[in-house]
mmCIF file of C-alpha atoms in Angstrom:
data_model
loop_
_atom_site.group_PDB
_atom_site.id
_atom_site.type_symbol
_atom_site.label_atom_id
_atom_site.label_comp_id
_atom_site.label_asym_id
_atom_site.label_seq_id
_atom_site.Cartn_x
_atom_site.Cartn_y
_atom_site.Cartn_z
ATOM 1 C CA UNK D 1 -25.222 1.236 35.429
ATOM 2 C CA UNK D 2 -26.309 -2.523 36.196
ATOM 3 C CA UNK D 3 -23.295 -4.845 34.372
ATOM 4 C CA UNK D 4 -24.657 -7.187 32.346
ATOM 5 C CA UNK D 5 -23.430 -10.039 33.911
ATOM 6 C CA UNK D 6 -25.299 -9.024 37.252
ATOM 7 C CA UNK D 7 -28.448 -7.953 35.459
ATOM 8 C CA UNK D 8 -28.196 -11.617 33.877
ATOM 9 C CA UNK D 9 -27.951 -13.566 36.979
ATOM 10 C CA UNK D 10 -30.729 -11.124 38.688
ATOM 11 C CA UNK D 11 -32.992 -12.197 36.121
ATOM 12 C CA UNK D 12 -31.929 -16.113 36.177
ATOM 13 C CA UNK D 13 -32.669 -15.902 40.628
ATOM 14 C CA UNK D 14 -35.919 -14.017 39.657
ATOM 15 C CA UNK D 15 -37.320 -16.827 36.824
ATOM 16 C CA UNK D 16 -36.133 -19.698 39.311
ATOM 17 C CA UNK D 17 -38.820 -18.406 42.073
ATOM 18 C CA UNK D 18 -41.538 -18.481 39.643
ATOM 19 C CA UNK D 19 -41.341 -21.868 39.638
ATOM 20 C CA UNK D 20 -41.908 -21.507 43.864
ATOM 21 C CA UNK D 21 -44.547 -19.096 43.648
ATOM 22 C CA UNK D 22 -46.791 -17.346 41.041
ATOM 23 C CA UNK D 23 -45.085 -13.907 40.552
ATOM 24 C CA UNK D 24 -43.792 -11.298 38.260
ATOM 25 C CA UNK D 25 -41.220 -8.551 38.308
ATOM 26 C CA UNK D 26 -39.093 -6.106 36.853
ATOM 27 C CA UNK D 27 -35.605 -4.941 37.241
ATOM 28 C CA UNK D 28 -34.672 -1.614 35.875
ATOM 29 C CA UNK D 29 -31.647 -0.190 35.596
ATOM 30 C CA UNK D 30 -32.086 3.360 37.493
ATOM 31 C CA UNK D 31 -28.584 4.683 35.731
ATOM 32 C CA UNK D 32 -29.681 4.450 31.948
ATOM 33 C CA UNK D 33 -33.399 5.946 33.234
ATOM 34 C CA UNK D 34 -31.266 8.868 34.953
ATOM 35 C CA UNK D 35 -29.605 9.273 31.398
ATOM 36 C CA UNK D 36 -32.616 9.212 29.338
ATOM 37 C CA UNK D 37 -34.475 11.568 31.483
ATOM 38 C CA UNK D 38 -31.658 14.232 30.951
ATOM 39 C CA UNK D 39 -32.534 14.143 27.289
ATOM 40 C CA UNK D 40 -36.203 13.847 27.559
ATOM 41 C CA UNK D 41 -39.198 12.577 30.410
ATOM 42 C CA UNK D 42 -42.007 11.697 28.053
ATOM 43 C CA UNK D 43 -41.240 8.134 27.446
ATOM 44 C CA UNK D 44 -41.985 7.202 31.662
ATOM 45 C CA UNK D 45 -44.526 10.172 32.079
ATOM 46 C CA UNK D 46 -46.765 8.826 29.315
ATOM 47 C CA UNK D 47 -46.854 5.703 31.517
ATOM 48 C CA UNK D 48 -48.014 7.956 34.955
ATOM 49 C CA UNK D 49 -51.378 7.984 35.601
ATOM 50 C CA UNK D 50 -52.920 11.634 36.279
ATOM 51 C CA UNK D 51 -52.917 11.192 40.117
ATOM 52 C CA UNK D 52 -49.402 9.834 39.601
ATOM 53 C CA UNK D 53 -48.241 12.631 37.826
ATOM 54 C CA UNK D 54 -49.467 15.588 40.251
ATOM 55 C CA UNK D 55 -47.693 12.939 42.763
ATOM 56 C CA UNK D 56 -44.199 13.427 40.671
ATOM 57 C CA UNK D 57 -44.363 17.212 40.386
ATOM 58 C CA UNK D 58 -44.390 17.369 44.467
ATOM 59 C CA UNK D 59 -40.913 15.778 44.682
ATOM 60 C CA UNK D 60 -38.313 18.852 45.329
ATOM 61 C CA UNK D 61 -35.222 16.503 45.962
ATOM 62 C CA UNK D 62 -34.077 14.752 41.944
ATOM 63 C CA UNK D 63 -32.847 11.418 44.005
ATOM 64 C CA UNK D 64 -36.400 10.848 45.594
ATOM 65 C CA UNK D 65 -38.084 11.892 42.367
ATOM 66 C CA UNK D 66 -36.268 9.213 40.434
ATOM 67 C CA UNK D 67 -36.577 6.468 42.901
ATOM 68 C CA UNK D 68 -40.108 7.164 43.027
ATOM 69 C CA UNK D 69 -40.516 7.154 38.943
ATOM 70 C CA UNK D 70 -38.406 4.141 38.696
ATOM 71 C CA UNK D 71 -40.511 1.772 41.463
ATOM 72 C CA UNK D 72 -43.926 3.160 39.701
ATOM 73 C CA UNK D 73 -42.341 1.752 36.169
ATOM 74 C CA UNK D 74 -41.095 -1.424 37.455
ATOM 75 C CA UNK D 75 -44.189 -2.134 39.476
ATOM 76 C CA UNK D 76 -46.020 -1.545 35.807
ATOM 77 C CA UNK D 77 -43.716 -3.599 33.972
ATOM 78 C CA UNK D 78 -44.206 -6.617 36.271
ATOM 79 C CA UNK D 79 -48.349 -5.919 36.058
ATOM 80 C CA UNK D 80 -48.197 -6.054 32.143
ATOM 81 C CA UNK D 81 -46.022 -9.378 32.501
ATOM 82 C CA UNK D 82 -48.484 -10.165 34.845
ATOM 83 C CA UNK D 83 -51.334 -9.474 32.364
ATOM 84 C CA UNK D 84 -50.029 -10.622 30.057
ATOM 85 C CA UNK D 85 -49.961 -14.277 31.342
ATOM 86 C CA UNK D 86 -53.586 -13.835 32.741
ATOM 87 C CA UNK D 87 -54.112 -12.750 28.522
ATOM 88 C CA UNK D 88 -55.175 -10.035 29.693
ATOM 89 C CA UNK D 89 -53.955 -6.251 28.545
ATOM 90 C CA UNK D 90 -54.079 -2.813 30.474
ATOM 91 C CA UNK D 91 -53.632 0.538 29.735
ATOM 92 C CA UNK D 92 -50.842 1.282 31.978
ATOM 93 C CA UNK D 93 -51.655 5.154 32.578
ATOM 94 C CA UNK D 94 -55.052 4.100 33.708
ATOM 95 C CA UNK D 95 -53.052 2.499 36.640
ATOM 96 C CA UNK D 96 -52.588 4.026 39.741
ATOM 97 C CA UNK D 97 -49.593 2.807 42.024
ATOM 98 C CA UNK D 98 -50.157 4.839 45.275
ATOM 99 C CA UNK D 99 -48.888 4.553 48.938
ATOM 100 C CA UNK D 100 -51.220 3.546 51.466
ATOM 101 C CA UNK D 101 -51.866 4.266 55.153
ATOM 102 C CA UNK D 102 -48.798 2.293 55.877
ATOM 103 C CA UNK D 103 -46.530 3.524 53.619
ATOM 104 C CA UNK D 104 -46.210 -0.015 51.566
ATOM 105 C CA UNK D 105 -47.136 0.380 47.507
ATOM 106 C CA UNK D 106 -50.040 -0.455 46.020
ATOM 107 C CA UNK D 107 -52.476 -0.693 42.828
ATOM 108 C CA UNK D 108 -55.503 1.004 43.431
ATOM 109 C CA UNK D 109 -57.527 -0.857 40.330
ATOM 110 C CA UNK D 110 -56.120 -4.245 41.732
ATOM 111 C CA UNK D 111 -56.894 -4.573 45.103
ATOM 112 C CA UNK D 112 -56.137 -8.469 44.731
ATOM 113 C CA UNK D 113 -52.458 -7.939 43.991
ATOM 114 C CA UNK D 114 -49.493 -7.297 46.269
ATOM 115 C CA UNK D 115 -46.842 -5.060 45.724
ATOM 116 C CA UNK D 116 -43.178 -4.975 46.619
ATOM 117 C CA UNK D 117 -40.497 -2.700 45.392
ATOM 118 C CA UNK D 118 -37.113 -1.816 45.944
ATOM 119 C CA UNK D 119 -34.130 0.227 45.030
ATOM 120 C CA UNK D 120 -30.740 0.922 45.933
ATOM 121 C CA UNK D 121 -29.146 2.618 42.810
ATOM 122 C CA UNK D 122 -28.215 1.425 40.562
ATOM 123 C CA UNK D 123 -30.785 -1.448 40.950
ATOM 124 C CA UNK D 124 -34.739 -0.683 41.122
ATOM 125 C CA UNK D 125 -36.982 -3.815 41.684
ATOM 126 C CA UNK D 126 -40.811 -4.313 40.913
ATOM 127 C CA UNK D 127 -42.616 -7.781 42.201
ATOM 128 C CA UNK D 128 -46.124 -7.894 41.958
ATOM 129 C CA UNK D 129 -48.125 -11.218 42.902
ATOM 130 C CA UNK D 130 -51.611 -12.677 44.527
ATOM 131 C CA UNK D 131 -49.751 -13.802 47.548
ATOM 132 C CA UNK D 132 -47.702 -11.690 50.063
ATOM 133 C CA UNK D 133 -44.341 -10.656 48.761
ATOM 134 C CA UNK D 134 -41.662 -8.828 49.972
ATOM 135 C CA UNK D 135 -38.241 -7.694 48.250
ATOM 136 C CA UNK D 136 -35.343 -6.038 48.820
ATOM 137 C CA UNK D 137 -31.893 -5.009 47.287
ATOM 138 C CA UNK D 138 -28.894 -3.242 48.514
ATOM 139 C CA UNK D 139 -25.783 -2.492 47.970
ATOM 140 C CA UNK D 140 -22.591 -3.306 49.666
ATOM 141 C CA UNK D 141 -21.124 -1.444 52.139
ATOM 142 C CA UNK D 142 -19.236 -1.275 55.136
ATOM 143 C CA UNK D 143 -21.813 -1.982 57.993
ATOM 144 C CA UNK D 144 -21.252 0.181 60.750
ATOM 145 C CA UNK D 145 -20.600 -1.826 64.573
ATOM 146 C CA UNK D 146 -23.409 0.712 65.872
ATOM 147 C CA UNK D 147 -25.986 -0.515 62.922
ATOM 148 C CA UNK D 148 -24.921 -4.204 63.751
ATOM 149 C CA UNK D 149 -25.536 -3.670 67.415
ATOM 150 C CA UNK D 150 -29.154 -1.471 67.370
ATOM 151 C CA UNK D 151 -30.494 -3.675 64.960
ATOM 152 C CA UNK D 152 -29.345 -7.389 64.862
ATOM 153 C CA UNK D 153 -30.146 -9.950 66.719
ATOM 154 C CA UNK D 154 -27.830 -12.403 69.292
ATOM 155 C CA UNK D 155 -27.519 -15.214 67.064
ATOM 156 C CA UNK D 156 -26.968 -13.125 63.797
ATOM 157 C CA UNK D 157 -24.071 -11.301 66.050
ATOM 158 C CA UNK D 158 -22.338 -13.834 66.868
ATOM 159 C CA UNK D 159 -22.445 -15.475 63.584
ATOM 160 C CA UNK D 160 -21.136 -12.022 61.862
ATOM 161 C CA UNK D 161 -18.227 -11.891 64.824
ATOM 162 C CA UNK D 162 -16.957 -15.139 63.183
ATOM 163 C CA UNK D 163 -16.605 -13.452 59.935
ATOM 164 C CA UNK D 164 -13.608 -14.568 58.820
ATOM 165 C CA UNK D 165 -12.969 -10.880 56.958
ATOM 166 C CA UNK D 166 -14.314 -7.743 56.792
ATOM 167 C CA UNK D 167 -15.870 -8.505 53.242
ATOM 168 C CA UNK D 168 -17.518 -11.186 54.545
ATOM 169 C CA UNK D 169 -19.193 -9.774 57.503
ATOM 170 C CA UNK D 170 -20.347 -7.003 55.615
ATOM 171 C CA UNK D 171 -21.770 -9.098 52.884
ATOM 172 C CA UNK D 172 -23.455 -10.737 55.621
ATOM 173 C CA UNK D 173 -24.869 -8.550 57.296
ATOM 174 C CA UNK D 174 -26.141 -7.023 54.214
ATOM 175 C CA UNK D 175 -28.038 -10.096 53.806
ATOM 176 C CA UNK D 176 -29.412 -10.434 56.810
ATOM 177 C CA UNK D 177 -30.747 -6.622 56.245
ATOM 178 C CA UNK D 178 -32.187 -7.253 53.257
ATOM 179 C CA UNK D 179 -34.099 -9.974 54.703
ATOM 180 C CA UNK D 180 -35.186 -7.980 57.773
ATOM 181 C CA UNK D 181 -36.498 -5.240 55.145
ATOM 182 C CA UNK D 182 -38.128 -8.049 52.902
ATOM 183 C CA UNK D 183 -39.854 -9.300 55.984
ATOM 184 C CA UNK D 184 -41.106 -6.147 57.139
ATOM 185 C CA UNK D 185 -42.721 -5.727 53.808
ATOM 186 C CA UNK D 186 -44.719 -8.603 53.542
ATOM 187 C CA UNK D 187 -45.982 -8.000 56.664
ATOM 188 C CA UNK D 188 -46.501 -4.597 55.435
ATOM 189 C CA UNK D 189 -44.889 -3.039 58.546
ATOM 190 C CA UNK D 190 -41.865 -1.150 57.408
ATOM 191 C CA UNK D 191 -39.621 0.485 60.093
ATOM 192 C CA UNK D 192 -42.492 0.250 62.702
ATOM 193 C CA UNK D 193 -40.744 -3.679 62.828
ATOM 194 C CA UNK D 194 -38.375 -4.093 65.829
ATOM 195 C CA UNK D 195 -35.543 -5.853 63.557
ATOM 196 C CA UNK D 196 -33.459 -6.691 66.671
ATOM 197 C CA UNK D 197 -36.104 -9.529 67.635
ATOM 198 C CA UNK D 198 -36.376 -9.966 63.882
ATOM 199 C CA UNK D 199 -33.960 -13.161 63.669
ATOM 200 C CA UNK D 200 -32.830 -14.265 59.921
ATOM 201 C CA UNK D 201 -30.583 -16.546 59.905
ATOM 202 C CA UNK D 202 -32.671 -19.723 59.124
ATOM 203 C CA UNK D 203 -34.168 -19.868 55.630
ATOM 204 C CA UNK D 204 -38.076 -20.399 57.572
ATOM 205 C CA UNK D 205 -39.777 -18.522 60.032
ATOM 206 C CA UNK D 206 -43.002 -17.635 61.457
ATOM 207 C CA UNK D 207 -44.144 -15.195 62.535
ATOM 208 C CA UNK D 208 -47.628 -14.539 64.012
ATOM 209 C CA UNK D 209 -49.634 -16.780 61.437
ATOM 210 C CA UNK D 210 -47.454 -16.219 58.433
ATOM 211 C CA UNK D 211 -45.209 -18.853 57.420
ATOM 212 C CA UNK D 212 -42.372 -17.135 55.747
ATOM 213 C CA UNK D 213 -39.657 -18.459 53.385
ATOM 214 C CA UNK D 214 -36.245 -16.713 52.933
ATOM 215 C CA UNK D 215 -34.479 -16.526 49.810
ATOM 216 C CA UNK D 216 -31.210 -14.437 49.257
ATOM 217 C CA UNK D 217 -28.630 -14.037 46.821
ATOM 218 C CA UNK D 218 -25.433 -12.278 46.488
ATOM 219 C CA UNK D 219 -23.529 -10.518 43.791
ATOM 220 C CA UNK D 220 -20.756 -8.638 43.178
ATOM 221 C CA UNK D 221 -21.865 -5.760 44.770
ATOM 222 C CA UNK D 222 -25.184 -6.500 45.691
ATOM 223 C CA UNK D 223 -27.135 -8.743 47.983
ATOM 224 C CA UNK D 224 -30.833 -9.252 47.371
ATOM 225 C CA UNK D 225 -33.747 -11.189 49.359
ATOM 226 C CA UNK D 226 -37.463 -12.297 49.408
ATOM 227 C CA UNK D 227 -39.630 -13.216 51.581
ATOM 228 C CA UNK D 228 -42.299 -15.900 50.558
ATOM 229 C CA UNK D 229 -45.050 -17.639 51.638
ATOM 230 C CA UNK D 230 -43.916 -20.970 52.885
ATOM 231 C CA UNK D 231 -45.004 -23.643 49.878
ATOM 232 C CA UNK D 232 -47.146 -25.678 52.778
ATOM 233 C CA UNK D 233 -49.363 -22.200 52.920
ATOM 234 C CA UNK D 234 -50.354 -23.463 49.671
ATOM 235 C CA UNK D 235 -51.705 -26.668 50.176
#
C-alpha cells in the first residue's frame, strides 16, 4: 500500500508542474485495487471499454493483468480531470486506451492528447496532456554494477562512483533511470532508446528537435521523473 505521507507529497510534486505545463494525472494505489478485486472486479470493469475488456481477458499472468487494469484507470482518471477543466464530461467506457505500433499508450477518441503511464507496485501513474509527456516511477533497489555499466553513461558513472554510500548511489541511479525511461517515452521510443548515450544528469537536454526538461523527485522508497517540454517550446 502507498503511505499516506508519500501519496501526499506525490500529489503536492504533481499539482506544482501544473503550474509548468497544462497536465493532468492520477496516482492509484495498485495494493488497495489488488484488494478490492479479490472481493469483486465490477467497479474497474464497468469503466473498460468493450475492446478493452476482450484486451483484459487475454492476460494469463495476474501481475500483468493488474498493471494493465490499473494504467487504463489512471489514464481515465486523469482524462475526466482533464474534462473536467475543459467542462467537458465523457463516458469513460466509451474510451478506448490502446497500445499503438510502438508500444506507447494511447486514446483512440483523442488523438490530440498524449499519454504517459507508469507503475512499479505499489505506485501506478496516469498523465495525460496536449504536449509530449513522459513519466516514470520506481522503486528502490539495489542497482546491479552490470545494469550501471550496460546502460549509463560516462559522466553519470563517475558521478554514481562518488556516491558517498550505497543508499545513495542506488537512489541515484534510480533517478537517473527513471529519467532515461521518462525520456524514452516522450519520444515515444521505449527500449528501442540506446540509454548509454542517453545522458541525465543536467535538468535540460535536447535531443533531435525536442527541448526536454527534467524533473525528479525522491521518496522514501521511491524516485519518480518527467520529462517536459522545455517552457521556451512554448513561446
Amino acid at each position: 500500500m502507498i503511505s499516506q505521507e508519500i501519496e501526499h507529497l506525490i500529489e503536492l510534486n504533481m499539482e506544482s508542474l501544473k503550474n509548468y505545463i497544462d497536465l493532468n494525472y492520477a496516482l492509484v494505489d495498485m495494493g488497495k485495487i489488488h484488494e478490492k478485486l479479490q472481493i469483486s472486479d465490477s467497479q474497474y470493469l464497468s469503466l473498460l471499454s468493450e475492446r478493452e475488456v476482450e484486451y483484459l481477458e487475454e492476460f494469463k499472468i495476474y501481475k500483468k493483468k493488474l498493471q494493465w487494469l490499473c494504467g487504463r484507470y489512471a489514464v481515465k482518471k486523469a482524462l475526466f480531470k482533464y474534462k473536467i477543466f475543459k467542462k467537458s464530461i465523457v463516458d469513460l467506457n466509451s474510451v478506448d486506451v490502446l497500445k499503438g505500433a510502438d508500444s506507447a499508450p494511447y486514446i483512440h477518441q483523442y488523438p490530440n492528447i498524449n499519454v504517459s503511464i507508469t507503475h512499479s507496485f505499489p505506485y501506478c501513474i496516469g498523465v495525460v496532456s496536449e504536449n509530449n509527456i513522459g513519466v516514470d516511477v520506481e522503486k528502490i533497489f539495489k542497482v546491479e554494477n552490470s545494469l550501471i555499466n550496460f546502460f549509463f553513461s560516462d559522466r553519470e558513472k563517475s558521478i554514481l562512483s562518488k556516491g558517498t554510500t550505497l543508499h545513495e548511489r542506488n537512489v541515484q541511479a534510480i533517478k537517473y533511470w527513471t529519467r532515461k525511461e521518462a525520456i524514452s517515452k516522450f519520444l515515444r521510443l521505449g527500449m528501442n532508446m540506446d540509454f548509454k548515450k542517453l545522458d541525465t544528469v543536467d535538468d535540460e537536454l535536447q535531443i533531435g528537435d525536442y527541448k526536454i526538461k527534467l524533473f525528479s523527485f525522491v521518496y522514501k522508497d521511491c524516485c519518480l521523473s518527467l520529462a517536459l517540454p522545455c517552457s521556451e517550446s512554448f513561446k
